[in-house]
GROMACS .gro file of C-alpha atoms in nm:
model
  276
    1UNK     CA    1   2.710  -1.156   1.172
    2UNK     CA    2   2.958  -0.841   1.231
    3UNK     CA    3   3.184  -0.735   0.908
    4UNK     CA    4   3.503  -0.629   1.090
    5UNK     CA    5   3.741  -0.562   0.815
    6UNK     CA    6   3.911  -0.313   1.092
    7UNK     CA    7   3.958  -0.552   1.338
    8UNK     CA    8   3.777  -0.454   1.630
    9UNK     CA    9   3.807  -0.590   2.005
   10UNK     CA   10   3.403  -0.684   1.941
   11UNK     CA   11   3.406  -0.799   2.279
   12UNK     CA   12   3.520  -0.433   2.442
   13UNK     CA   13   3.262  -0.305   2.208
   14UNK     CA   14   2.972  -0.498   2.337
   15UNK     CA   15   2.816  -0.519   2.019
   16UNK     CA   16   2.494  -0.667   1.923
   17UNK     CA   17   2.539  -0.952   1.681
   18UNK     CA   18   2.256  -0.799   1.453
   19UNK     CA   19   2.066  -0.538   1.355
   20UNK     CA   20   1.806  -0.472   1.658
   21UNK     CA   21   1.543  -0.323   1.392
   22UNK     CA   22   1.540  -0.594   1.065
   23UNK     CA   23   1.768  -0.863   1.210
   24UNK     CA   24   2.038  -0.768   0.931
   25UNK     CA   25   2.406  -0.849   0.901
   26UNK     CA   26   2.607  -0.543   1.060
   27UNK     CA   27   2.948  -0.368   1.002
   28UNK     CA   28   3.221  -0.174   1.144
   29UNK     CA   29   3.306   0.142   1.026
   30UNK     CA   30   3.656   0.304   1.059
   31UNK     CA   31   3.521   0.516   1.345
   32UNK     CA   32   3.426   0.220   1.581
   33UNK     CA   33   3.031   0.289   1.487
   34UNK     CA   34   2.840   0.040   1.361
   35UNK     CA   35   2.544  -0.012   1.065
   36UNK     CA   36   2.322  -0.247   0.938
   37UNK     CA   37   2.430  -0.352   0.554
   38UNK     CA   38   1.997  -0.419   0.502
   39UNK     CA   39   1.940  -0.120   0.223
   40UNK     CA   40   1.550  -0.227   0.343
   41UNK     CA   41   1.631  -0.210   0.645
   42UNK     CA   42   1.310  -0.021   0.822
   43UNK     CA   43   1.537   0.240   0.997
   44UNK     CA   44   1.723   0.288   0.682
   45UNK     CA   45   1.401   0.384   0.494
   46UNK     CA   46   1.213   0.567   0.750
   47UNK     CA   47   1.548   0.824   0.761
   48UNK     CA   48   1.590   0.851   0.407
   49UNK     CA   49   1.198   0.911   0.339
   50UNK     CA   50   1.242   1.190   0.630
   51UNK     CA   51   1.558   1.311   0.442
   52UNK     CA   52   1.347   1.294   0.093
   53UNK     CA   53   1.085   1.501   0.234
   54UNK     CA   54   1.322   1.766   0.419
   55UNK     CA   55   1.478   1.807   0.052
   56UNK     CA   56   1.221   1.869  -0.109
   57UNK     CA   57   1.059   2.130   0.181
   58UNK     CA   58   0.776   1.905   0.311
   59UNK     CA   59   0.738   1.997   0.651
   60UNK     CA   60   0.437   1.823   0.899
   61UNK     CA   61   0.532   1.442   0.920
   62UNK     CA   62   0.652   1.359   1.188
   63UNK     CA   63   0.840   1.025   1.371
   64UNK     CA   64   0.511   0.807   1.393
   65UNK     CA   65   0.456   0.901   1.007
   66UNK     CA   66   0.844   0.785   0.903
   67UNK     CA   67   0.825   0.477   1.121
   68UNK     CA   68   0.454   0.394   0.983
   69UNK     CA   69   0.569   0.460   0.637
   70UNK     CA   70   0.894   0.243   0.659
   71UNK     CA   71   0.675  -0.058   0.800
   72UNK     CA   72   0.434  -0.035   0.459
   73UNK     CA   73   0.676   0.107   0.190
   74UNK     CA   74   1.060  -0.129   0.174
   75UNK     CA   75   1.189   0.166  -0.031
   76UNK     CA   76   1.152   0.542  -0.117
   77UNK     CA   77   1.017   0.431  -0.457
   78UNK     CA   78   0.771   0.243  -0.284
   79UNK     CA   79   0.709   0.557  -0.054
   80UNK     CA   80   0.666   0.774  -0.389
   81UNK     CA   81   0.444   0.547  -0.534
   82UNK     CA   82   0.201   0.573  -0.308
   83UNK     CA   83   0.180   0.910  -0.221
   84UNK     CA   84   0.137   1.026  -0.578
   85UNK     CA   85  -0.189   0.804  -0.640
   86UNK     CA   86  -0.503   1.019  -0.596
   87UNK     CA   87  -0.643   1.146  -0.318
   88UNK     CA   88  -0.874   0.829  -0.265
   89UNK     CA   89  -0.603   0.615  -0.293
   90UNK     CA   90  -0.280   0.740  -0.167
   91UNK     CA   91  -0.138   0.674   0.175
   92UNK     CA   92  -0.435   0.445   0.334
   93UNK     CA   93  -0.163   0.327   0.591
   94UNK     CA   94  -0.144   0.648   0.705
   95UNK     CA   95  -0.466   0.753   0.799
   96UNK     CA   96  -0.474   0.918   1.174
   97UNK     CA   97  -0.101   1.062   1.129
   98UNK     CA   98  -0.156   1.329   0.894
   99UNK     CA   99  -0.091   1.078   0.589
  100UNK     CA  100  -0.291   1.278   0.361
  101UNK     CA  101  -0.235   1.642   0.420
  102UNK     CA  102   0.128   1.523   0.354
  103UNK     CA  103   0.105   1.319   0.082
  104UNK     CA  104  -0.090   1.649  -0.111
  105UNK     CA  105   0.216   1.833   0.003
  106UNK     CA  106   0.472   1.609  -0.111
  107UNK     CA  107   0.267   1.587  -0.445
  108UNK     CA  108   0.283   1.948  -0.467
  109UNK     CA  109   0.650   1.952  -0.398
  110UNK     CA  110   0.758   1.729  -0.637
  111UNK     CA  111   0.583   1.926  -0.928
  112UNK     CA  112   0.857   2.235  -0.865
  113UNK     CA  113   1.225   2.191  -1.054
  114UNK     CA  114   1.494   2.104  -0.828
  115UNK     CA  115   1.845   2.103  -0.862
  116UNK     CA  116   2.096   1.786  -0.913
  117UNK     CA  117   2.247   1.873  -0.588
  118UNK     CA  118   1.930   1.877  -0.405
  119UNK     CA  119   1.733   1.555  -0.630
  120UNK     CA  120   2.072   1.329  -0.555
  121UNK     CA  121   2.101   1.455  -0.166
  122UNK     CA  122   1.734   1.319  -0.158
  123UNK     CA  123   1.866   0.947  -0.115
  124UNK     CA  124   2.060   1.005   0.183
  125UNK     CA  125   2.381   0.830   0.071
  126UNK     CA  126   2.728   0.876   0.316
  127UNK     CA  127   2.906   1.183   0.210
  128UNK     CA  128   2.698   1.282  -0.089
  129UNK     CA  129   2.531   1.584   0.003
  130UNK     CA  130   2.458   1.877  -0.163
  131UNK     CA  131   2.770   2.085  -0.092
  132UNK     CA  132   2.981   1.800  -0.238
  133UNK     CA  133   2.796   1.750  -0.558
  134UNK     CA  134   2.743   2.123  -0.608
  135UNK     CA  135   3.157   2.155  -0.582
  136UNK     CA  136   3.182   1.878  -0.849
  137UNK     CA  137   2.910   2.028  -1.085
  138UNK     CA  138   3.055   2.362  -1.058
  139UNK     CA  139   3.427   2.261  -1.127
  140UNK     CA  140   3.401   1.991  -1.330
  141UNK     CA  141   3.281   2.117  -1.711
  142UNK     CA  142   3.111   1.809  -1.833
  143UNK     CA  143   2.967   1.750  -1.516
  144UNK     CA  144   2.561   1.614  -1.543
  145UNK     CA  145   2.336   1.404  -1.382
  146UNK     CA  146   2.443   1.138  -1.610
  147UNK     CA  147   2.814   1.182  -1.501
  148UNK     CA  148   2.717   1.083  -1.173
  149UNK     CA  149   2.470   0.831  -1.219
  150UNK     CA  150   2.712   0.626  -1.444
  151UNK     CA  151   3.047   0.689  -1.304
  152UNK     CA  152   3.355   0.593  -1.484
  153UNK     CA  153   3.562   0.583  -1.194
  154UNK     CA  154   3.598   0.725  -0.880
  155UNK     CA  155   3.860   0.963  -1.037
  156UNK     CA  156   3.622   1.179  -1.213
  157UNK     CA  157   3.497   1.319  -0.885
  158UNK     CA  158   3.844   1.456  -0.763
  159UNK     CA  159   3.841   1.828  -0.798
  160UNK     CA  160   3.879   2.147  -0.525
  161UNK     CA  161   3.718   2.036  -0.220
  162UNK     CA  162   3.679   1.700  -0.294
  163UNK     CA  163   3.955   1.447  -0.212
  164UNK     CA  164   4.015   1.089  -0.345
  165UNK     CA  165   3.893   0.940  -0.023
  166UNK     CA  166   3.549   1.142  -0.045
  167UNK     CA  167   3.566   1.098  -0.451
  168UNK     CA  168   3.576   0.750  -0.360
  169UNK     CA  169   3.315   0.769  -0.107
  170UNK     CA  170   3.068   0.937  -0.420
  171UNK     CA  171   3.169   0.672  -0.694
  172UNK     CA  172   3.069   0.351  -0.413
  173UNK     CA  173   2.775   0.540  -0.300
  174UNK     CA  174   2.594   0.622  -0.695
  175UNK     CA  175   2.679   0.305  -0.794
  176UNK     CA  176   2.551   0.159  -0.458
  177UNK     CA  177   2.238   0.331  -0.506
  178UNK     CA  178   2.196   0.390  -0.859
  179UNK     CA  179   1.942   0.145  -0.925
  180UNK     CA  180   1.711   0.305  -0.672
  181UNK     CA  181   1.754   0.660  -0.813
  182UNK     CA  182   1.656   0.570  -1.185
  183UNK     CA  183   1.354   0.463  -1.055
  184UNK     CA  184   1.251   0.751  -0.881
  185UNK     CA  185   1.346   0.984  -1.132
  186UNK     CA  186   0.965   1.008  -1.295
  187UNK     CA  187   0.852   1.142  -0.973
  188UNK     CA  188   1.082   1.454  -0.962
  189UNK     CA  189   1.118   1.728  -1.178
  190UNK     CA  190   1.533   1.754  -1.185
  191UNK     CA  191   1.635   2.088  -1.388
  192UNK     CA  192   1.920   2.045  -1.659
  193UNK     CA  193   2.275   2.136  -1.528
  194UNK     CA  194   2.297   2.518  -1.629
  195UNK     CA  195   2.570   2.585  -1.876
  196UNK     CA  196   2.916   2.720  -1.679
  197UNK     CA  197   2.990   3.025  -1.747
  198UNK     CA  198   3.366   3.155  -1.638
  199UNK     CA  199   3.311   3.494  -1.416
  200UNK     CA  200   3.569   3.689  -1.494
  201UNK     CA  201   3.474   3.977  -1.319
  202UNK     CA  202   3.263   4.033  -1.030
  203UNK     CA  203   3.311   4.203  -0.661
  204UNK     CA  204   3.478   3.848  -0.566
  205UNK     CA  205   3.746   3.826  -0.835
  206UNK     CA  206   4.049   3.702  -0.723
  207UNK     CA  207   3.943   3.634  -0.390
  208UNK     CA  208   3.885   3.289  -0.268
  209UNK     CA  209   3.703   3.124   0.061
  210UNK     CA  210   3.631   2.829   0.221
  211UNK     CA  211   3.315   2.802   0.416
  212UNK     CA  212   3.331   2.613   0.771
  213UNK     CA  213   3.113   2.518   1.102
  214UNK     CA  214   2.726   2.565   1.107
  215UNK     CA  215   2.582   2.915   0.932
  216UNK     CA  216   2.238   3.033   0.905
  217UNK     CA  217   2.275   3.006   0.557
  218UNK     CA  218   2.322   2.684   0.347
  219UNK     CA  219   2.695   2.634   0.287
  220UNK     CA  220   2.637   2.566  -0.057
  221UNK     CA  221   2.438   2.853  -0.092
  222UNK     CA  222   2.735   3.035   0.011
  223UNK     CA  223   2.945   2.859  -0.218
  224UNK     CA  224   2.740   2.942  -0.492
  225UNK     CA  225   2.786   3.334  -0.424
  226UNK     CA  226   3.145   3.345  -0.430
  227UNK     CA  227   3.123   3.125  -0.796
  228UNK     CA  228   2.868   3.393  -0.915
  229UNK     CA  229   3.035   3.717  -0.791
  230UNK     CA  230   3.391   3.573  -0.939
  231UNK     CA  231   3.542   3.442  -0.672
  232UNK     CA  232   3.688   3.070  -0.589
  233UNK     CA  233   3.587   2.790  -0.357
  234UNK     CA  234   3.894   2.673  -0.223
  235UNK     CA  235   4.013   2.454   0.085
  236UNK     CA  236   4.210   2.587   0.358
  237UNK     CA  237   4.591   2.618   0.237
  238UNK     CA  238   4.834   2.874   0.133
  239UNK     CA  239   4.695   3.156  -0.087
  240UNK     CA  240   4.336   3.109   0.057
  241UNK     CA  241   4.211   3.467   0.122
  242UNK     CA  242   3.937   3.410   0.376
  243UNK     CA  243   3.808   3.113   0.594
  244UNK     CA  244   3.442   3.231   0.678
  245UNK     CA  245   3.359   3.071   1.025
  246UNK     CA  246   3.044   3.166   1.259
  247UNK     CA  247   3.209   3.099   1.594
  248UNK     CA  248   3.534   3.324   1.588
  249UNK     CA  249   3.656   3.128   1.919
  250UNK     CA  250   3.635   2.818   1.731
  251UNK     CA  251   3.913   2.544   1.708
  252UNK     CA  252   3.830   2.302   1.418
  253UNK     CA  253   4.118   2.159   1.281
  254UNK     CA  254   4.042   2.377   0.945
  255UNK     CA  255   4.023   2.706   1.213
  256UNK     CA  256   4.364   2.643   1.326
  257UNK     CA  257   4.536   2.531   1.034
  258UNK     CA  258   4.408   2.920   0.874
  259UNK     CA  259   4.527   3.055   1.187
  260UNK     CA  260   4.872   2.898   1.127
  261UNK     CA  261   4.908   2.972   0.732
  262UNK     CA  262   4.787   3.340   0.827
  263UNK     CA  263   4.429   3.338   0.669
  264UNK     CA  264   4.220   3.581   0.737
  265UNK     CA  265   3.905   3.479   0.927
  266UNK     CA  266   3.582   3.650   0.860
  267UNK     CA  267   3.216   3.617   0.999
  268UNK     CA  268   2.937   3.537   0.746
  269UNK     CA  269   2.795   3.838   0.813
  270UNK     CA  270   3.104   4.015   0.693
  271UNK     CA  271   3.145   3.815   0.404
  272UNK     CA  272   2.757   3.874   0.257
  273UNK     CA  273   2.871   4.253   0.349
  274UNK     CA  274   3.142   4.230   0.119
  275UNK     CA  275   2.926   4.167  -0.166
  276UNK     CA  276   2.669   4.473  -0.108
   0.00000   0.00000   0.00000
């Protein structure tokens, strides 16, 4: 069955009528695409055990390990589970794809602290990445793993850079998945949200940018700079001082709406310049 709550010509579409992978019920998103609703879906946990790992800086599985792992493990917590037994134990499914060179790794990796940002990105939920729940912990004061584990609303979330249509998108998608995350939680080693400090000095102060398009650096990595050199995180309007773009030809709708207000538009490279 198709959830079509946009109302779709299905028949232009040529959709299937289920999920081709686990037989599940599908939907329609607001973009036409279309997903399976199956949280155990194999696909579904074969991508999020590859986004787990890429989190977390496991490198050496590859698409025969994910789809071998999804077959045996109907969950990451599953997945966890069995990696972290002992050697002689862990990952007998995945003998003859590398199971347990990575399963040492990811047993290694999940010994190091991580941040919130990165420990909640690990579940590969829609529109909860790191970037958005690094803008929330950084402008929100009371702001904790706890605050977005057990949402109050979706209101809590709305801050710079984060609109009530992506706030919304965060509240559905904890609560969605909470259940899941609690009980992975033993297996990682999340660090404490650091105490916020207001900067009010640094080589940034009174500046503020808004980071767009793909960098060589993490965008919230970049993010984090400007907060710790006194400077703001802001979205493209009047008063920003900088959009920070790679491709100076580019057109994104943020691109041209800075163009228009009279933004400045700087490289990255000139922006990490700016803070030598």
């Amino acid at each position: 069955m198709i959830k079509n709550i946009y109302n779709y010509d299905l028949e232009k579409l040529n959709l299937p009528d289920t999920c081709p992978v686990c037989g599940g019920d599908l939907e329609v998103l607001e973009n036409g695409m279309i997903r399976c609703i199956n949280k155990n879906c194999a696909q579904k946990v074969a991508h999020k055990i590859e986004k787990c790992l890429d989190k977390i800086g496991v490198k050496g599985a590859g698409p025969a390990y994910f789809t071998k792992a999804s077959k045996d493990c109907k969950n990451l917590f599953d997945y966890l589970s069995s990696v972290t037994k002992s050697d002689e134990d862990s990952v007998k499914w995945a003998n003859g794809i590398n199971g347990e060179k990575v399963a040492k790794k990811v047993r290694a990796a999940l010994k190091k602290k991580i941040s919130i940002s990165t420990f909640i990105s690990c579940f590969d939920i829609e529109a909860v990445g790191e970037g958005q729940i690094d803008k929330v912990l950084t402008a929100i004061p009371k702001a904790d793993l706890n605050f977005f584990l057990h949402p109050g609303s979706s209101k809590q979330f709305i801050c710079e850079g984060i609109s009530d249509i992506l706030a919304d998108k965060i509240y559905y998608g904890m609560i969605e998945n909470v259940e899941e995350i609690e009980k992975c939680m033993s297996f990682f080693n999340v660090k404490s949200n650091e105490p916020k400090v207001e900067k009010k000095g640094g080589k940034l102060a009174g500046l503020s940018f808004c980071f767009t398009g793909a960098m060589s650096i993490k965008r919230s990595d970049l993010e984090k700079m400007v907060i710790e050199n006194g400077g703001e995180v802001k979205a493209v309007s009047k008063g920003l001082s900088f959009l920070v773009q790679q491709d100076p030809n580019s057109t994104s709708t943020k691109s041209e709406k800075a163009k228009k207000l009279g933004t400045k538009i700087i490289s990255p490279e000139e922006f990490l310049n700016m803070l030598k």
